[in-house]
Coordinates of N, CA, C and O in Angstrom, one line a residue:
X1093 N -19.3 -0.9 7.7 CA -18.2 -1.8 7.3 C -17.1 -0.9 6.8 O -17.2 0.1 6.2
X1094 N -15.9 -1.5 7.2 CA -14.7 -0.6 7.0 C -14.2 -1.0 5.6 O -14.0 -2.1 5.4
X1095 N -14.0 -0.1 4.7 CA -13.8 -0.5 3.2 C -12.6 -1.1 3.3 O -12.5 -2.1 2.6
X1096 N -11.2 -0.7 4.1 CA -9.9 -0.9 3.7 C -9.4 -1.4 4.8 O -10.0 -0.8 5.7
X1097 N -8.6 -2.0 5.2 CA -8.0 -2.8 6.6 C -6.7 -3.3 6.2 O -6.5 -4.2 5.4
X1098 N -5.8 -2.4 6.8 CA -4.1 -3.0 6.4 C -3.7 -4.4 7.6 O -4.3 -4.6 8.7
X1099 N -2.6 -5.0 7.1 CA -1.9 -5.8 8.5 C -0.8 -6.3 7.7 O -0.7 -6.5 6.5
X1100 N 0.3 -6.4 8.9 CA 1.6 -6.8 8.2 C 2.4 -6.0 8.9 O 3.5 -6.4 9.4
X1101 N 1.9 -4.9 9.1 CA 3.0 -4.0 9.7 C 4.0 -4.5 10.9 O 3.8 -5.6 11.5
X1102 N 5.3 -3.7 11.3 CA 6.2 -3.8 12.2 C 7.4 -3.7 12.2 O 8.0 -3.1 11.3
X1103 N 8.3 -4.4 13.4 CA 9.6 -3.8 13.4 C 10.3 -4.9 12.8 O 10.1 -6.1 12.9
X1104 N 11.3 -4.0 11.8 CA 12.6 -4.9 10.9 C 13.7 -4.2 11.0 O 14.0 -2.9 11.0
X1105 N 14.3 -5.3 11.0 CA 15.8 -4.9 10.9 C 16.1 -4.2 9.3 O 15.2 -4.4 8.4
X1106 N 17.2 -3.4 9.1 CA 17.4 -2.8 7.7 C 17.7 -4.1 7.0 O 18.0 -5.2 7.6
X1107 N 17.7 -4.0 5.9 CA 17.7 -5.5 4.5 C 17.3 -6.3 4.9 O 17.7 -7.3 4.4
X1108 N 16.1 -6.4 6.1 CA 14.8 -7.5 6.0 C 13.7 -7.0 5.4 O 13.6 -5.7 5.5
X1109 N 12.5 -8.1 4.5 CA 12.1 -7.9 4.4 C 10.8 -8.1 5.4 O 10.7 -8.7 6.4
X1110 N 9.5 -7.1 4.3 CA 8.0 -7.4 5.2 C 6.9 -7.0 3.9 O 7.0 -6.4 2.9
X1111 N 5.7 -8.1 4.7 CA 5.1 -8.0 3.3 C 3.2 -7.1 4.0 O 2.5 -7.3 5.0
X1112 N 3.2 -6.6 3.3 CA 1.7 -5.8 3.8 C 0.6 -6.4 3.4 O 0.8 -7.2 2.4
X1113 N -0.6 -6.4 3.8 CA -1.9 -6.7 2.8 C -2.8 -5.8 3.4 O -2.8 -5.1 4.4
X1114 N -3.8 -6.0 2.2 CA -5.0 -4.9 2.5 C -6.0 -5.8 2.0 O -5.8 -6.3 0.9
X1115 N -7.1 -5.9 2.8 CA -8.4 -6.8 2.6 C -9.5 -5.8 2.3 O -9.9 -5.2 3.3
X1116 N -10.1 -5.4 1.1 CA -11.1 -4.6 1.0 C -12.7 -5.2 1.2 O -12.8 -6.5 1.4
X1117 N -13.5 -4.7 1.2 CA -15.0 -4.4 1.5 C -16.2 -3.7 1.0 O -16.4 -2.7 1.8
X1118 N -17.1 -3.7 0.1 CA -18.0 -2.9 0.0 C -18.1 -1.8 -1.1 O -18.8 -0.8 -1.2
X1119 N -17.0 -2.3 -2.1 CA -17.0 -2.2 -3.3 C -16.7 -3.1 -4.7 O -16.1 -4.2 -4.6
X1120 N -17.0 -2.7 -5.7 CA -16.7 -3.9 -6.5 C -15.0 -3.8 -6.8 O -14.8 -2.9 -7.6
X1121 N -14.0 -4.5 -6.3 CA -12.9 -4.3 -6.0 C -12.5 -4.5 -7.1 O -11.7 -3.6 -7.4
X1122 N -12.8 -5.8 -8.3 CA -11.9 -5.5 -9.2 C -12.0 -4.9 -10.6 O -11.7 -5.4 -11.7
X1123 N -12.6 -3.5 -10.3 CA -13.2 -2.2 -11.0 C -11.9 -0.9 -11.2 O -11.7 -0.1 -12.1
X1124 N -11.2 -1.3 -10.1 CA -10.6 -0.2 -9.5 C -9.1 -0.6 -8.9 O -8.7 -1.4 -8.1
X1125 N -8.5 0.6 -9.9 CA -7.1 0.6 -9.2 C -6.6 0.7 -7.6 O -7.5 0.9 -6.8
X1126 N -5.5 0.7 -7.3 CA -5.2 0.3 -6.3 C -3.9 1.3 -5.8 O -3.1 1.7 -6.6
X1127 N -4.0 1.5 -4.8 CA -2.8 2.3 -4.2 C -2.3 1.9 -2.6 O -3.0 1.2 -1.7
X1128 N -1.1 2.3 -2.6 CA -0.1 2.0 -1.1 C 0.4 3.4 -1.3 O 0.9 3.8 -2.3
X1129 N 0.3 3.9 -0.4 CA 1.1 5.5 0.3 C 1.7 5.3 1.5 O 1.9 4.2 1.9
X1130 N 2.2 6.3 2.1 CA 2.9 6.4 3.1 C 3.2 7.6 3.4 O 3.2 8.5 2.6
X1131 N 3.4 7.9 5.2 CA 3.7 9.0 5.8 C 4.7 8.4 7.2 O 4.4 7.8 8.3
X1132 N 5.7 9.0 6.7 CA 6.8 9.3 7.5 C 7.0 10.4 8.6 O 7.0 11.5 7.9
X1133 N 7.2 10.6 9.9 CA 7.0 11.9 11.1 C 7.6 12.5 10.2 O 8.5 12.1 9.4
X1134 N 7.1 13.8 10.3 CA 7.1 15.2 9.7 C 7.4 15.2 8.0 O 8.3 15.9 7.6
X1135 N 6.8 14.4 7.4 CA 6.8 14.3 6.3 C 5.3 13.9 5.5 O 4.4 13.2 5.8
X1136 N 5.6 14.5 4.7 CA 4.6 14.7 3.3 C 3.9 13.2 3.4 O 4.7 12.4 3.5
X1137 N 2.4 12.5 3.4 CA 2.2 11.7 2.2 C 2.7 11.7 1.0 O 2.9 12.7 0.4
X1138 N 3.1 10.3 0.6 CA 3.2 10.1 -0.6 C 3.1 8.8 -1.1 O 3.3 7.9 -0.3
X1139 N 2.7 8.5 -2.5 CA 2.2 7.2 -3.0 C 3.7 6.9 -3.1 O 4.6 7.6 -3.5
X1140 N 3.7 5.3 -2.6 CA 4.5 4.3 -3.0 C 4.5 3.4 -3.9 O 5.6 3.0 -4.3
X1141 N 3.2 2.7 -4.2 CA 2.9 2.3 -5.6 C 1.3 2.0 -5.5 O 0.5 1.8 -4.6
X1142 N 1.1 1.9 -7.1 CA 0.0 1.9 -7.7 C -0.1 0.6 -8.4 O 1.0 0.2 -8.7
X1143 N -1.4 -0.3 -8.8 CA -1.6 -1.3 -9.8 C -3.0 -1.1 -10.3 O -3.9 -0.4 -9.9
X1144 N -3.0 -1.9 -11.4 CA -4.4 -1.8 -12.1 C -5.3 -3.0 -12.0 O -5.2 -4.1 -11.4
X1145 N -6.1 -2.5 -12.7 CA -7.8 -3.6 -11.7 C -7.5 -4.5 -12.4 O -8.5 -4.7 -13.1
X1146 N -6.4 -5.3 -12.9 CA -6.0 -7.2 -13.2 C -4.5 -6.8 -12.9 O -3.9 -7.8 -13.3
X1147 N -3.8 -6.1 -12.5 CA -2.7 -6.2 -12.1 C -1.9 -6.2 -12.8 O -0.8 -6.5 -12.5
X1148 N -2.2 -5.8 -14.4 CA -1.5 -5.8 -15.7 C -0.6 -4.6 -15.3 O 0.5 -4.9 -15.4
X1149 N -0.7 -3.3 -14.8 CA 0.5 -2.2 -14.8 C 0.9 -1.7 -13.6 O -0.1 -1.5 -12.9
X1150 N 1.9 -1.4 -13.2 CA 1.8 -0.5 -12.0 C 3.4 0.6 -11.9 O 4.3 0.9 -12.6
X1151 N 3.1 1.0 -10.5 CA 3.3 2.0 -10.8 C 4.4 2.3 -9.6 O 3.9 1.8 -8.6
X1152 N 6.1 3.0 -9.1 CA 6.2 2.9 -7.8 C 7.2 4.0 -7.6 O 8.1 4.1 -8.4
X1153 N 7.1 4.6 -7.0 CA 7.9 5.8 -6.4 C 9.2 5.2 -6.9 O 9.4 4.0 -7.0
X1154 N 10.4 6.7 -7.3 CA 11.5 6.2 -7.2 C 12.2 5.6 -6.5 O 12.6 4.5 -6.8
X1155 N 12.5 6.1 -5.4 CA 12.9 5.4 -4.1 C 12.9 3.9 -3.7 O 13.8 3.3 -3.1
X1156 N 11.6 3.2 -4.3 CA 11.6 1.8 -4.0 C 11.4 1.4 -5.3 O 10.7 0.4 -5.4
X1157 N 11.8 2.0 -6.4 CA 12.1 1.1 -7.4 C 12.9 -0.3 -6.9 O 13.7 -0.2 -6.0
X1158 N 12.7 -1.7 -7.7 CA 13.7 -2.6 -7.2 C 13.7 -3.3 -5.9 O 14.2 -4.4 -5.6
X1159 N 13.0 -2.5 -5.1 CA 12.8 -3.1 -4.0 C 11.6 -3.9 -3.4 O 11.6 -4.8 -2.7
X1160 N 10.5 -2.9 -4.1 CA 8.9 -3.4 -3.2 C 8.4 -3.6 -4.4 O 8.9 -3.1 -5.5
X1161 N 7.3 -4.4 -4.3 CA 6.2 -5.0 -5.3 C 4.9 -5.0 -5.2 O 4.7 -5.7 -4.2
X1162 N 4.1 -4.7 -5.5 CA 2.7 -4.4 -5.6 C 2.4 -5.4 -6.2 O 2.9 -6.0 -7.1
X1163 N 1.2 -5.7 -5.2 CA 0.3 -7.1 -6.5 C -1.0 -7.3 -5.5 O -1.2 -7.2 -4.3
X1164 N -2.1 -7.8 -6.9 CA -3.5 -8.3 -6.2 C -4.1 -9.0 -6.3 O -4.0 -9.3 -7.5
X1165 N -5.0 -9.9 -5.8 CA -5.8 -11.3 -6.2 C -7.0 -10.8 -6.1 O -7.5 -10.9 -4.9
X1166 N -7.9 -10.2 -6.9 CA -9.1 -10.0 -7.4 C -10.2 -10.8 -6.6 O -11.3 -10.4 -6.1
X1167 N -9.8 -12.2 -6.3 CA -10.5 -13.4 -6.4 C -10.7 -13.2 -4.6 O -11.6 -13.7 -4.0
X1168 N -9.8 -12.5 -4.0 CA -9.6 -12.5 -2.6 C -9.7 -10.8 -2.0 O -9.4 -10.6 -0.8
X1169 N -10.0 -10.0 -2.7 CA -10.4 -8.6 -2.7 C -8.9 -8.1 -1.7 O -8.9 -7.2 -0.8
X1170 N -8.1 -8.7 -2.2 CA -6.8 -8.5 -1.5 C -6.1 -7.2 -2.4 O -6.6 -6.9 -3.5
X1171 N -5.1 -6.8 -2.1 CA -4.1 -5.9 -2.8 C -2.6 -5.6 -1.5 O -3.0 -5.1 -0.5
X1172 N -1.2 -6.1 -1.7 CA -0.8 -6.5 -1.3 C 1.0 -5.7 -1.5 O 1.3 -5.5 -2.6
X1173 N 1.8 -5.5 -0.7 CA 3.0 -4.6 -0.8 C 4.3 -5.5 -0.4 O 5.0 -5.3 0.6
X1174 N 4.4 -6.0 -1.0 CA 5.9 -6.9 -0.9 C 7.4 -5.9 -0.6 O 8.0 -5.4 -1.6
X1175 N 7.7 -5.9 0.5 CA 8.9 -4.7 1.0 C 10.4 -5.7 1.3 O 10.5 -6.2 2.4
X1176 N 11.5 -5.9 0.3 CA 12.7 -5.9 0.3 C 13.5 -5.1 0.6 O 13.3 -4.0 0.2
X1177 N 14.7 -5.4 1.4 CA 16.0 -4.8 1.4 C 15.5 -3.5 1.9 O 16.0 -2.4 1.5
X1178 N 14.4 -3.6 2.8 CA 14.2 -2.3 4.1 C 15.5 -1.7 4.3 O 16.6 -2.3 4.4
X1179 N 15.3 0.0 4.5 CA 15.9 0.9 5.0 C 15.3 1.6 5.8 O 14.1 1.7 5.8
X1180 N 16.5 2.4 6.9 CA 15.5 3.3 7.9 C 14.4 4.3 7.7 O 13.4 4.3 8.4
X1181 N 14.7 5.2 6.5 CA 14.0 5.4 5.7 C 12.5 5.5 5.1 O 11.9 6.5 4.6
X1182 N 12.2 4.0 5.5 CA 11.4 3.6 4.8 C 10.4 3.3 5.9 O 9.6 2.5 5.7
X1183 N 10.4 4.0 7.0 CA 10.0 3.8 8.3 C 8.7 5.0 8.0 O 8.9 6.2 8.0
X1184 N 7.6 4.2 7.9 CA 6.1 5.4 8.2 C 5.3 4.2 8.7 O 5.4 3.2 9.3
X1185 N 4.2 5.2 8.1 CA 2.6 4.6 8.3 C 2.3 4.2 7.2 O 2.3 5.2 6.5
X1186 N 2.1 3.3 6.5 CA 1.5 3.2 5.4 C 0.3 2.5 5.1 O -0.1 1.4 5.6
X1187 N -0.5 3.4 4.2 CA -2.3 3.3 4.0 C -2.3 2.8 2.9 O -1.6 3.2 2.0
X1188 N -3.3 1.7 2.7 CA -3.7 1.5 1.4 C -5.4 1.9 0.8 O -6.5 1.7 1.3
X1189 N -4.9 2.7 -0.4 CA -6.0 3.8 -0.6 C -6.6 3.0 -1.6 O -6.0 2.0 -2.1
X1190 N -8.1 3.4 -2.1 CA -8.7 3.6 -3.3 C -9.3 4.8 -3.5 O -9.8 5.4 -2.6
X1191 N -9.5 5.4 -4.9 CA -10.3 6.7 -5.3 C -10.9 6.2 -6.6 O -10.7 5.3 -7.4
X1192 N -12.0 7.4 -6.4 CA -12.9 7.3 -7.8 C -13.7 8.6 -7.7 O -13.9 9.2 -6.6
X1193 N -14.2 8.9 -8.7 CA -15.2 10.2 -8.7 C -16.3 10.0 -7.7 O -16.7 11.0 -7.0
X1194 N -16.7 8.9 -7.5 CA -17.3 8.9 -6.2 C -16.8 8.8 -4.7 O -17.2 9.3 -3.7
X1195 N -16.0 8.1 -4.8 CA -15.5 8.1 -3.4 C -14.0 7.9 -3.2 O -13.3 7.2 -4.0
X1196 N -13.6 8.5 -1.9 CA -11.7 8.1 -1.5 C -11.5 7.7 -0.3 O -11.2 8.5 0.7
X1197 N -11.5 6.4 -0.3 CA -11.2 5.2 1.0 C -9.4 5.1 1.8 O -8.2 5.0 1.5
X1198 N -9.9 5.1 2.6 CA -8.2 5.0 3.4 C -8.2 3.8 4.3 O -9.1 3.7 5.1
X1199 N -7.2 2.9 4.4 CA -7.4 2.5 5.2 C -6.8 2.8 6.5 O -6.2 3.9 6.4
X1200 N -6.7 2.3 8.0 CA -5.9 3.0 9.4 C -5.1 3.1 8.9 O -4.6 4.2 8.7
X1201 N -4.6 2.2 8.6 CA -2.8 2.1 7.9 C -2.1 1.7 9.1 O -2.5 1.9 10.2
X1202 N -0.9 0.9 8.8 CA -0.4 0.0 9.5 C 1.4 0.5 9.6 O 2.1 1.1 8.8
X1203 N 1.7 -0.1 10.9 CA 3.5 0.8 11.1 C 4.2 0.2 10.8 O 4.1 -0.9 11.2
X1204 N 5.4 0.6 9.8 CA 6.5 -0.4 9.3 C 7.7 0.5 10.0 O 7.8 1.7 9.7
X1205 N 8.8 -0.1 11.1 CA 9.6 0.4 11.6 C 10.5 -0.7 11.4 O 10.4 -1.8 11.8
X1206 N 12.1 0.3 10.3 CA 13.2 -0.4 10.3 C 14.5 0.3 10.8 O 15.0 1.3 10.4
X1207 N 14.8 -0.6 11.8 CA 15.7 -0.1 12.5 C 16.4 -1.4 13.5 O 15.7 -2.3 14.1
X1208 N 18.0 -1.2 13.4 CA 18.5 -2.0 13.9 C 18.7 -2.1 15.7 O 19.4 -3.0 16.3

């Protein structure tokens, strides 16, 4: 069973938005924090935001301060990336991760391409 499974991905126009989700599996989901990264052609991974296992803090790269939202329903083993006022930019792959001393799950990760 695949722990992490993104969908949502695709093409937008710049200042539309798109919303991501990630359906997890095969752990106790609401134990554990939560992560959205991203990788852009010829560019670094990097986390775009983070939340905590009830959704009380989170956490999000400069860049999309203001823009994108992180959030999760425990109840639905969901964790989920709300993307406003898209820029080209902002055009990767983006995986939604979990870690822990025992294990670090990725999911395929899904294509967000904004361009007019």
């Amino acid at each position: 069973q695949v722990p992490l499974v993104e969908s949502g991905g695709g093409l937008v126009q710049p200042g539309g938005p798109l919303r991501l989700s990630c359906v997890a599996s095969g752990f106790f989901f609401s134990s554990y924090n939560m992560n959205w990264y991203r990788q852009a052609p010829g560019k670094e991974r990097e986390l775009v935001a983070a939340i905590s296992t009830t959704g009380g803090s989170t956490n999000y790269a400069d860049s999309v301060k203001g823009r994108f939202t992180i959030s999760r329903d425990n109840a639905k083993n969901t964790v989920s990336l709300q993307m406003n006022s898209l820029k080209p930019e902002d055009t990767a792959v983006y995986y939604c991760n979990v870690q822990s001393t025992w294990f670090n799950y990725w999911g395929q990760g899904t294509q967000v391409t904004v361009s007019s």
